[in-house]
Short mmCIF file of C-alpha atoms and ligand atoms in Angstrom, two decimals:
data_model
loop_
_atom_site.label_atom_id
_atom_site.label_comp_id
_atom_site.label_asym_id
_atom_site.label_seq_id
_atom_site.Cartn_x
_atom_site.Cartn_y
_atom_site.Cartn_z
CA UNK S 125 -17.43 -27.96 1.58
CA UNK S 126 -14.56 -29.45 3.72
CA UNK S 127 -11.49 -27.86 4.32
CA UNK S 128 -8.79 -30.05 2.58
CA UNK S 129 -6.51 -30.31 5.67
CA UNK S 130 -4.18 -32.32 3.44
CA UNK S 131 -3.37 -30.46 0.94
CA UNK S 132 -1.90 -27.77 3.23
CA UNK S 133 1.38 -29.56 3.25
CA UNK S 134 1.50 -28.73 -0.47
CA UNK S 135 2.26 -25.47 -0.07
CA UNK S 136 5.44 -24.06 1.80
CA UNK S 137 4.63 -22.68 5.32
CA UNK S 138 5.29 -18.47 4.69
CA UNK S 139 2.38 -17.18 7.30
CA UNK S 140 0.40 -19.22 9.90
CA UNK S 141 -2.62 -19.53 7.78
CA UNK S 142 -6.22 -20.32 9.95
CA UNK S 143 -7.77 -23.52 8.97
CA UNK S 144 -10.34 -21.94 6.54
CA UNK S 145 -10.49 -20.94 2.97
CA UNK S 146 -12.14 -18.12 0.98
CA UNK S 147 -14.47 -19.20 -2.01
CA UNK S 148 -16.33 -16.15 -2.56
CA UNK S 149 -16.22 -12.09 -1.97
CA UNK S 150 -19.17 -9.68 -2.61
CA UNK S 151 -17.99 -6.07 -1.56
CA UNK S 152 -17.06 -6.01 1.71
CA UNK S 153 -18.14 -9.38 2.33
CA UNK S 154 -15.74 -12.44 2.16
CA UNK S 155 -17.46 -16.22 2.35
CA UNK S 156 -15.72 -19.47 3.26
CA UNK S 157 -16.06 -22.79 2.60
CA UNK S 158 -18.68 -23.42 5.43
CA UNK S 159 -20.99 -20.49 3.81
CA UNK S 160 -19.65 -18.06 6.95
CA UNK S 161 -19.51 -14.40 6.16
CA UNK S 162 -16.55 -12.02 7.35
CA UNK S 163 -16.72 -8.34 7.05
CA UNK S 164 -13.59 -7.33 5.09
CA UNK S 165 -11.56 -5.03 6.48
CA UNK S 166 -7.90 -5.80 5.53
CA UNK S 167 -9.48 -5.91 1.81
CA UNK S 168 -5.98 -8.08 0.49
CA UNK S 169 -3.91 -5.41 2.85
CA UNK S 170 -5.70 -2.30 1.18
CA UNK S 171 -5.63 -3.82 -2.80
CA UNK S 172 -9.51 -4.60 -3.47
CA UNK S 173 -10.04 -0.58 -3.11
CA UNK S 174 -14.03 -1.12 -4.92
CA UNK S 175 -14.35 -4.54 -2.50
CA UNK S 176 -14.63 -8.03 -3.80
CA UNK S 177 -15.25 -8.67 -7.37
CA UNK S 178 -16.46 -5.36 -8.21
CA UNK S 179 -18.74 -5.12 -11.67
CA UNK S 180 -16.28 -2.80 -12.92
CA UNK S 181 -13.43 -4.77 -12.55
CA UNK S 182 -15.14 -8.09 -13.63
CA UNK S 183 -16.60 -5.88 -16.89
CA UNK S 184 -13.22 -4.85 -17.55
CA UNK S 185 -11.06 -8.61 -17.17
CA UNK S 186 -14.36 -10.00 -19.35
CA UNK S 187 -14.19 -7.66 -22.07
CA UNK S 188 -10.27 -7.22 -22.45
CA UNK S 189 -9.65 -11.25 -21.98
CA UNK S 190 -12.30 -11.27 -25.09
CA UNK S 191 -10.22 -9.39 -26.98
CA UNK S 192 -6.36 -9.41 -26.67
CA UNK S 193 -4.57 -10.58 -22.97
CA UNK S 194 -0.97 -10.66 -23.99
CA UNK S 195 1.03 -9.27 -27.23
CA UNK S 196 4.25 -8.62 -25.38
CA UNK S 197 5.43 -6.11 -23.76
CA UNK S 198 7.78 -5.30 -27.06
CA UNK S 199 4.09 -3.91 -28.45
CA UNK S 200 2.30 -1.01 -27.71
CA UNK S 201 -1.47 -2.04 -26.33
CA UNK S 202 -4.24 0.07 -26.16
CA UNK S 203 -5.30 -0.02 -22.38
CA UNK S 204 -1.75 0.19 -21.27
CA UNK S 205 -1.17 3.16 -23.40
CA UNK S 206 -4.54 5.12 -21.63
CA UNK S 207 -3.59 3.97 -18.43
CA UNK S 208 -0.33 5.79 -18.84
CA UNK S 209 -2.19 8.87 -20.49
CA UNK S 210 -4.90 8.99 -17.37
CA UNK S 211 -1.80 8.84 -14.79
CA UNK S 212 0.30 11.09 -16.20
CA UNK S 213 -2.58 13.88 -16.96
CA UNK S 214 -3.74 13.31 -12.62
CA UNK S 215 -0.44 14.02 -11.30
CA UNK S 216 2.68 15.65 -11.65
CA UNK S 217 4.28 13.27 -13.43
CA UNK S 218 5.11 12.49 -17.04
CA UNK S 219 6.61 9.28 -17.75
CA UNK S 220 5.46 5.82 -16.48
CA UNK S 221 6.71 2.03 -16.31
CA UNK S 222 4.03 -0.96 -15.30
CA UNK S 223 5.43 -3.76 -13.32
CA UNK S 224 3.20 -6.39 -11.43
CA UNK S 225 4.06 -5.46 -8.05
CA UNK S 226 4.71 -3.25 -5.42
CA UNK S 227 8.29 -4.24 -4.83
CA UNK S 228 8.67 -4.90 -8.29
CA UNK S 229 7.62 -0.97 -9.04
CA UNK S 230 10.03 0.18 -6.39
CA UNK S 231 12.95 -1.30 -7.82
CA UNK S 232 12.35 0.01 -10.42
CA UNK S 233 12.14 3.61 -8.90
CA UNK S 234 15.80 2.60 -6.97
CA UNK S 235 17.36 1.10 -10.55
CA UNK S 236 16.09 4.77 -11.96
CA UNK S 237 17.51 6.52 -9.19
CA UNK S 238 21.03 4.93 -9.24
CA UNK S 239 20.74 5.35 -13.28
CA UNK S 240 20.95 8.99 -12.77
CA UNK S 241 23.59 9.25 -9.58
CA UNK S 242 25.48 7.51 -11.86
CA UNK S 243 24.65 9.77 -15.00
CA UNK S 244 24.48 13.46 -13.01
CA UNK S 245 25.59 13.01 -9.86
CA UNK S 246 29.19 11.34 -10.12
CA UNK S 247 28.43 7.75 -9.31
CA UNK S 248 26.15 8.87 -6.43
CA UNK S 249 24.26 5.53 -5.60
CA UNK S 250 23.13 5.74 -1.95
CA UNK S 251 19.23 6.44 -1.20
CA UNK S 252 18.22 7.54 2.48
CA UNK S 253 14.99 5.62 3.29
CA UNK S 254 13.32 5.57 7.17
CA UNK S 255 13.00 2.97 10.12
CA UNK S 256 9.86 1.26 10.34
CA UNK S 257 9.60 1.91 6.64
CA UNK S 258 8.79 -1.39 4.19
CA UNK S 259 9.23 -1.04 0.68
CA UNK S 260 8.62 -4.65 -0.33
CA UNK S 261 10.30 -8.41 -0.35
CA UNK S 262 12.98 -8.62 -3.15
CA UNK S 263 16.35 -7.93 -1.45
CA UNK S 264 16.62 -4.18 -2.45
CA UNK S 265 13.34 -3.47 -1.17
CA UNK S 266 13.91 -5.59 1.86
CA UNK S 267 17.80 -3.65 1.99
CA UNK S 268 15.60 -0.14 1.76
CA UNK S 269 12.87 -1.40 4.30
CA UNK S 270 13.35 -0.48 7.93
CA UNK S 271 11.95 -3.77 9.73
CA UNK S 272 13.99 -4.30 13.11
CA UNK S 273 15.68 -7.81 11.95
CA UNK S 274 15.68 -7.54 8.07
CA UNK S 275 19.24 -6.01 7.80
CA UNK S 276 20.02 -10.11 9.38
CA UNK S 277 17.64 -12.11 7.87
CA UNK S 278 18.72 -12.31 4.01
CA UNK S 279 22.46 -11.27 4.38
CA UNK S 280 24.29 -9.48 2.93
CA UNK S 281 21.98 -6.94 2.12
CA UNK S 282 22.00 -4.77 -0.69
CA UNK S 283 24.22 -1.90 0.25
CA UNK S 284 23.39 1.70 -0.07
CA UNK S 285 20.16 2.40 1.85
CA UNK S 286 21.03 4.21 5.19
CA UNK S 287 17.80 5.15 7.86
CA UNK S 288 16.99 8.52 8.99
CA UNK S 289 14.08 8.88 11.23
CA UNK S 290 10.59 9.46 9.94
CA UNK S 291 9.38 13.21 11.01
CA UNK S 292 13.17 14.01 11.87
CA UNK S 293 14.57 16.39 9.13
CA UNK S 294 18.12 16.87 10.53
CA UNK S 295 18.62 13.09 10.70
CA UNK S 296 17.95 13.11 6.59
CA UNK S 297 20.16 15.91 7.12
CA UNK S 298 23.20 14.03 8.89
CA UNK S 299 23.20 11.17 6.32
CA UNK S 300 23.44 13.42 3.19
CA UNK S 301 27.27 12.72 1.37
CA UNK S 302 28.87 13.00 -1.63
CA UNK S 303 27.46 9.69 -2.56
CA UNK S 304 23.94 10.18 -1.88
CA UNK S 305 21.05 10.33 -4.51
CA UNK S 306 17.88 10.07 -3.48
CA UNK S 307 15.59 10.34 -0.45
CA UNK S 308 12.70 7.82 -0.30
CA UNK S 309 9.81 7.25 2.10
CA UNK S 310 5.90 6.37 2.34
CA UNK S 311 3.58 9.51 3.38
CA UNK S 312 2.62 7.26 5.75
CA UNK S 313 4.47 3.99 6.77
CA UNK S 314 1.75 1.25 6.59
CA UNK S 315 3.25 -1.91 7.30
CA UNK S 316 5.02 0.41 10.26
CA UNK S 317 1.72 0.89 12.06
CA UNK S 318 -0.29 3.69 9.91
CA UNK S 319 2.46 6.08 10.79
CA UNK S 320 2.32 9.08 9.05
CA UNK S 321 4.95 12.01 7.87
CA UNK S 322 3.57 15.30 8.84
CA UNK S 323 3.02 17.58 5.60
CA UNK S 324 5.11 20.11 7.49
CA UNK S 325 8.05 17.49 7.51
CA UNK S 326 7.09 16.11 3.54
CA UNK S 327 7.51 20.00 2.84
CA UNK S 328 10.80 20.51 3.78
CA UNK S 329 11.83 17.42 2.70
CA UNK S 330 11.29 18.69 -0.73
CA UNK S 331 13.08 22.23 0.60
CA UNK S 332 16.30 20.05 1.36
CA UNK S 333 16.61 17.73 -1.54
CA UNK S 334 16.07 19.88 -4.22
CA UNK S 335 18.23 22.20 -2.64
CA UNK S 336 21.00 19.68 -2.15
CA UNK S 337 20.33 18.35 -5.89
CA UNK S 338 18.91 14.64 -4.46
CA UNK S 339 15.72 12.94 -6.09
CA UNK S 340 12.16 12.57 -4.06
CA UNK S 341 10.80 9.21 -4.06
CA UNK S 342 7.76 8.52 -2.97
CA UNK S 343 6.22 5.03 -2.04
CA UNK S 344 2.74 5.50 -2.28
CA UNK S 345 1.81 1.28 -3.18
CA UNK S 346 -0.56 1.17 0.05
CA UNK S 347 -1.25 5.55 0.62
CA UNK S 348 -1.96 6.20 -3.11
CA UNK S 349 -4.95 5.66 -5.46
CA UNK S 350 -7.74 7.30 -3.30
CA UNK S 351 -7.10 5.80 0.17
CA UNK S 352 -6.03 8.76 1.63
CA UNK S 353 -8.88 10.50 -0.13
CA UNK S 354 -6.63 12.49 -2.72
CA UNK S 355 -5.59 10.42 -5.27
CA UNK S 356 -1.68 10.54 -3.77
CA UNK S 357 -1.24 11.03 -0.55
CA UNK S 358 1.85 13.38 -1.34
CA UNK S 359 -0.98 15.71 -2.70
CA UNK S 360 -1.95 16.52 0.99
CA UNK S 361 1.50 18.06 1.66
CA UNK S 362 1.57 19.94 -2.15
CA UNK S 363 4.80 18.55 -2.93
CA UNK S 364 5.59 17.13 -6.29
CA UNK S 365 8.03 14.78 -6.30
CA UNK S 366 10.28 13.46 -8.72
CA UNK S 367 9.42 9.49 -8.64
CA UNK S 368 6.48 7.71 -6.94
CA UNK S 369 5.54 3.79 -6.89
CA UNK S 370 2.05 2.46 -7.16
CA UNK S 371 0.53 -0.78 -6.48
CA UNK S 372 -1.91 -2.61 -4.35
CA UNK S 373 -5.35 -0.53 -5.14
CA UNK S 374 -3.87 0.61 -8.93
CA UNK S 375 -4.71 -3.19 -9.40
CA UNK S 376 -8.30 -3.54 -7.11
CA UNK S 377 -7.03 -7.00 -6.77
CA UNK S 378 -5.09 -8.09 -9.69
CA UNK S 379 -1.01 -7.77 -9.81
CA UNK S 380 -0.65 -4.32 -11.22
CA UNK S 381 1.73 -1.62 -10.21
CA UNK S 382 3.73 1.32 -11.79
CA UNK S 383 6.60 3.35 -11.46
CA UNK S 384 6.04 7.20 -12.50
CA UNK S 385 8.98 10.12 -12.79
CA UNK S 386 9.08 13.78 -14.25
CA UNK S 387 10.65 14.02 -17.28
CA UNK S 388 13.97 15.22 -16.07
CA UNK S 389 14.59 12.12 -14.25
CA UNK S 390 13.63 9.52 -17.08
CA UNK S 391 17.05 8.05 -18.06
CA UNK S 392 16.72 4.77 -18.82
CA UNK S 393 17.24 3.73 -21.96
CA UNK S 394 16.45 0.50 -23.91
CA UNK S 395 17.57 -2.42 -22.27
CA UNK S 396 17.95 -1.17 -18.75
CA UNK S 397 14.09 -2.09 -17.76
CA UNK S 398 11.52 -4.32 -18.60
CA UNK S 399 9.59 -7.91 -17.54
CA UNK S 400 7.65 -10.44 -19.08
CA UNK S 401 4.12 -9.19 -18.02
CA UNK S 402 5.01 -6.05 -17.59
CA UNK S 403 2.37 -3.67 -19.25
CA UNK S 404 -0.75 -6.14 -20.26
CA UNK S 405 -3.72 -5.09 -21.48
CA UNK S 406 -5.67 -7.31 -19.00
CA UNK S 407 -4.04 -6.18 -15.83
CA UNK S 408 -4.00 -2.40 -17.85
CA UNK S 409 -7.54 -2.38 -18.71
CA UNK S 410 -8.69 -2.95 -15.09
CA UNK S 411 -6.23 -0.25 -13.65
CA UNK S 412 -8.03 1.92 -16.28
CA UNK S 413 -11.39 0.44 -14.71
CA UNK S 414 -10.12 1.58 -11.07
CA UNK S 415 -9.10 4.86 -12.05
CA UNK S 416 -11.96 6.11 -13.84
CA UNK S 417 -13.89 4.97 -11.02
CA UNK S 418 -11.89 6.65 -8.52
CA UNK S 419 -11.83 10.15 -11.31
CA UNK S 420 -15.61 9.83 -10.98
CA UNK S 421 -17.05 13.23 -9.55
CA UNK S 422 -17.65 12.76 -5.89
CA UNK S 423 -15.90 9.78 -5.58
CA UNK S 424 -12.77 10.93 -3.47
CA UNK S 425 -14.52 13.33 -1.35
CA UNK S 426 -16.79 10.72 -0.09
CA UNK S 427 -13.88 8.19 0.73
CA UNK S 428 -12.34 11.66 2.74
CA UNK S 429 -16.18 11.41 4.53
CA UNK S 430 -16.24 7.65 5.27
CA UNK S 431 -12.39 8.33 6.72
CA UNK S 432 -13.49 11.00 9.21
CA UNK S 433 -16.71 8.65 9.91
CA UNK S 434 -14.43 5.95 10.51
CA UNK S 435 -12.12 8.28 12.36
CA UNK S 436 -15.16 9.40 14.48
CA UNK S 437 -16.25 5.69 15.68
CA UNK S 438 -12.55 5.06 16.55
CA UNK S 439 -12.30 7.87 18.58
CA UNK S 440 -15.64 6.97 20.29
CA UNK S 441 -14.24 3.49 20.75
CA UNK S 442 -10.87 4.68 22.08
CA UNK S 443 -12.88 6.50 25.17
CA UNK S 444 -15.05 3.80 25.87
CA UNK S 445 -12.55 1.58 26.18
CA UNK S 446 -9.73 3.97 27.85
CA UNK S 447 -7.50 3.17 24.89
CA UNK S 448 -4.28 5.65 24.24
CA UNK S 449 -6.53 6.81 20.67
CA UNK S 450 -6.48 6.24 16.81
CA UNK S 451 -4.51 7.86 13.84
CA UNK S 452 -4.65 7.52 10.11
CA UNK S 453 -5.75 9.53 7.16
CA UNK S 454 -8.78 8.68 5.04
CA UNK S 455 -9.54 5.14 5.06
CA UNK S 456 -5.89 3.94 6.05
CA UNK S 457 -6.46 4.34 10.10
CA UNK S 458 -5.34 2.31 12.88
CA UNK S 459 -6.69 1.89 16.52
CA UNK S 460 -3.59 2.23 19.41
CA UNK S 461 -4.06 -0.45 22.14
CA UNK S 462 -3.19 -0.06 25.80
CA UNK S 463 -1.26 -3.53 25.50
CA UNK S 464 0.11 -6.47 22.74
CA UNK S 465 -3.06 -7.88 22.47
CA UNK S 466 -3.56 -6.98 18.61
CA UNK S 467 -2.88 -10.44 16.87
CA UNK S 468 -5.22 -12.03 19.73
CA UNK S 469 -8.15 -9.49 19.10
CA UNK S 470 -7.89 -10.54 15.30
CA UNK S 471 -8.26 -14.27 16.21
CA UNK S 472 -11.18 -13.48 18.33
CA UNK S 473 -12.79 -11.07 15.29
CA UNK S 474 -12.40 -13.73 12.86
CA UNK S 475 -13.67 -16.62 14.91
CA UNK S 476 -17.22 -14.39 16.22
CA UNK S 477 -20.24 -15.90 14.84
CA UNK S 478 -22.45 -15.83 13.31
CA UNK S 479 -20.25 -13.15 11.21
CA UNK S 480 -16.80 -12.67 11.19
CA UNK S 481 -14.90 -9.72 11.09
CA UNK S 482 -11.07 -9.33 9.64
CA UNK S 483 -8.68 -7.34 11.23
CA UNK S 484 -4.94 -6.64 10.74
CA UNK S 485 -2.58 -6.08 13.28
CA UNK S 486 0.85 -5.00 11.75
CA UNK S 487 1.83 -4.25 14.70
CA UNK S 488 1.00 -6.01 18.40
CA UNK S 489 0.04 -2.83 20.05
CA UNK S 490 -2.36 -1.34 17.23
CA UNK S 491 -5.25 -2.78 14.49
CA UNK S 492 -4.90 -1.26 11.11
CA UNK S 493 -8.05 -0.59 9.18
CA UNK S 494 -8.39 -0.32 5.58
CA UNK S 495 -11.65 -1.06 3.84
CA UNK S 496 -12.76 -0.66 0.03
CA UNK S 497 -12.62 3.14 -0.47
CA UNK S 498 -16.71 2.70 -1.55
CA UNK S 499 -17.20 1.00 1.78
CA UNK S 500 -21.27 2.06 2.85
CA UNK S 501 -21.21 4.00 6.58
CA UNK S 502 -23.53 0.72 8.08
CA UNK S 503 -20.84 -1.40 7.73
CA UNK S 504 -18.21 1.03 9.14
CA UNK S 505 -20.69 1.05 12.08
CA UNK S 506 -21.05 -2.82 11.99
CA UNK S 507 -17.68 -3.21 12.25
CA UNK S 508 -17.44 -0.68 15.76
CA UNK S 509 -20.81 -2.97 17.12
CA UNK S 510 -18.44 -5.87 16.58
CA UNK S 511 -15.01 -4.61 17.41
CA UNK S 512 -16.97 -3.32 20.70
CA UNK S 513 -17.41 -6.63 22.96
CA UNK S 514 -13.74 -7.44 21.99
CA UNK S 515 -11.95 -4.93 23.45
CA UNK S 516 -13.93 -5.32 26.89
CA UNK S 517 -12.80 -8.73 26.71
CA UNK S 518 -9.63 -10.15 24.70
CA UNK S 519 -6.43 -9.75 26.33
CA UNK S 520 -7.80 -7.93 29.47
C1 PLP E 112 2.67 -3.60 0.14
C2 PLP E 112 3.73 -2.59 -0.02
C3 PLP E 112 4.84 -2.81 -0.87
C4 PLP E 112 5.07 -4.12 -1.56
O1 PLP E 112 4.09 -4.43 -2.51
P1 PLP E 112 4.04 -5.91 -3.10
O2 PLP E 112 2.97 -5.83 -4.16
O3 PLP E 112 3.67 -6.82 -1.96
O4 PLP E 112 5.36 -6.23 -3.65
C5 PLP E 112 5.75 -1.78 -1.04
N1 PLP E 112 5.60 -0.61 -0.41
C6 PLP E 112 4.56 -0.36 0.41
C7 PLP E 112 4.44 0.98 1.05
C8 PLP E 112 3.60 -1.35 0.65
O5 PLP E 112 2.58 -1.10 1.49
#
């Protein structure tokens, strides 16, 4: 197959895009249009969390598209209604909203939020979030994010999410007013560079907020749903909070997310939430699909023993290589560099041959890694023998 070089021009320019194109995935394989295979480890930025076209998920898009795909989110549907049941009986929470998308789920968790500053906490409306942290694209989520550069890009911003410091309790501390409702962070900023909160800090972050009466919002769209090899990364720490977000992996690859709270904090009442597709029993029936995968007996300790595998080989190639190290938890790691030369190391991974390897660089002085969670322990060590020759040679 060609690559249609003129078509390209069709589609607005929102990421320098190599000139190839994906027409099949098998597990941690991806194939392009030439018939070259990549090992996958960006996995759609840590969605496809049982690999390309699993047989679960394909079973479960077959057999629901058979039967009903759309009745309106006005209805009750059958796999929405166990996915809710399943999520709300594996964590701490009781109450849950689907949305399609990450950012989509966490404005819902900042519309919830502001419904009860406004209901409990005398028009309280501001939420603390963290530098570095991302949240999502829509202009809350991009207001809440921490990206050096976002506060300009999209201006004005959505007022009302000042930035404490990740790991840095008194600087939560020092934002805390009258008009303050909720603290909200990732358990480990992804987009950031795999950086995570210590449990010790997560901890008494629950300590202060409850204390000061403010709501806990986790964003666990990239750290939840096994990848951290609990089910929520929170779960490490043993904090319950009082709202989290899910996405990416909830989904394995289709546009699925939620929005979960403890009953206290469910205040919204008809009218203030809902969406067109939000809820479907085909997008519902495969999050069912990916959690009763992930509930399988064994299932999340071995993604904790592929992590410290993975963990292991990083290490190793950190030494070799007199690199500064590696950090992460379960199968959301990332590999420090001595220098910038991230983005050209993933140019130089995809391009090997005969097989390719895919690599993420969120930031220029790291690669992130995050394979599917069922990932076998010969391609973990594939991807070190291929990784290996690079960083002897790119960008030294
Ligand atoms: C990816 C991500 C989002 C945004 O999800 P989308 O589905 O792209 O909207 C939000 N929060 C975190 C922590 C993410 O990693």
């Amino acid at each position: 197959m060609e690559f249609p070089h003129a078509q390209v021009a069709s589609l607005m320019r929102i990421a320098p895009r190599p000139p190839l194109m994906f027409v099949r995935g098998e597990g941690s394989w991806l194939i392009d249009q030439t018939g070259k295979r990549y090992l996958d480890f960006i996995q759609g930025w840590a969605v496809n969390c049982l690999g390309h076209n699993p047989p679960a998920i394909r079973q479960a898009l077959a057999a629901q598209a058979d039967t009903l795909i759309n009745p309106s989110p006005a209805f009750y549907n059958a796999p929405a209604l166990q996915l809710a049941a399943l999520l709300t009986a594996h964590s701490c929470f009781n109450r849950v909203f689907f949305a399609n998308t990450g950012a989509e789920a966490n404005e819902g968790a900042i519309k919830l939020a502001r419904k009860y500053g406004r209901l409990h906490r005398g028009g309280a409306y501001k939420i603390i979030t963290f530098e570095h942290g991302f949240h999502g694209r829509t202009l809350a989520t991009m207001s809440a994010s921490g990206k050096p550069g976002w506060d300009r890009l999209f201006a004005p911003q959505v007022p009302g999410f000042p930035k404490a410091r990740l790991n840095d309790l008194d600087s939560v501390a020092a934002l805390i007013d009258a008009e303050t409702v909720a603290v909200m962070l990732e358990p480990i900023q992804g987009e950031g560079g795999v950086l995570p909160a210590s449990a010790e800090f997560l901890r008494a972050l629950r300590h202060l907020t409850t204390e000061r009466g403010l709501l806990l919002i986790v964003d666990e769209v990239q750290t939840g749903m096994g990848r951290t090899g609990r089910l929520f990364a929170h779960q490490h720490a043993d904090i319950a909070p009082d709202i989290m977000t899910l996405g990416k992996g909830i989904g394995g690859g289709v546009p699925l997310s939620a929005l979960l709270a403890q009953e206290s904090v469910c205040c919204f009442e008809p009218g203030d939430q809902g969406g067109t597709y939000n809820g479907n029993p085909l997008m519902t029936a495969v999050g069912v699909a990916v959690l009763e995968t992930l509930l399988a007996p064994g299932f999340l300790a071995e993604v904790a023993a592929l992590g410290a595998h993975l963990e292991m080989a990083l290490n190793a190639l950190a030494q070799r290589h007199q690199l500064p190290g590696e950090r992460g938890v379960g199968l959301l790691r990332a590999l420090l560099l001595d220098t910038d030369r991230g983005p050209a190391i993933v140019d130089a991974a995809r391009d090997l041959g005969p097989t390719g390897l895919l690599l993420n660089a969120p930031r220029p002085n790291l690669l992130r890694f995050m394979p599917a969670l069922n990932i076998g322990r010969d391609d973990i060590d594939w991807m070190i023998e291929l990784l290996d020759p690079l960083l002897a040679t790119v960008g030294r």
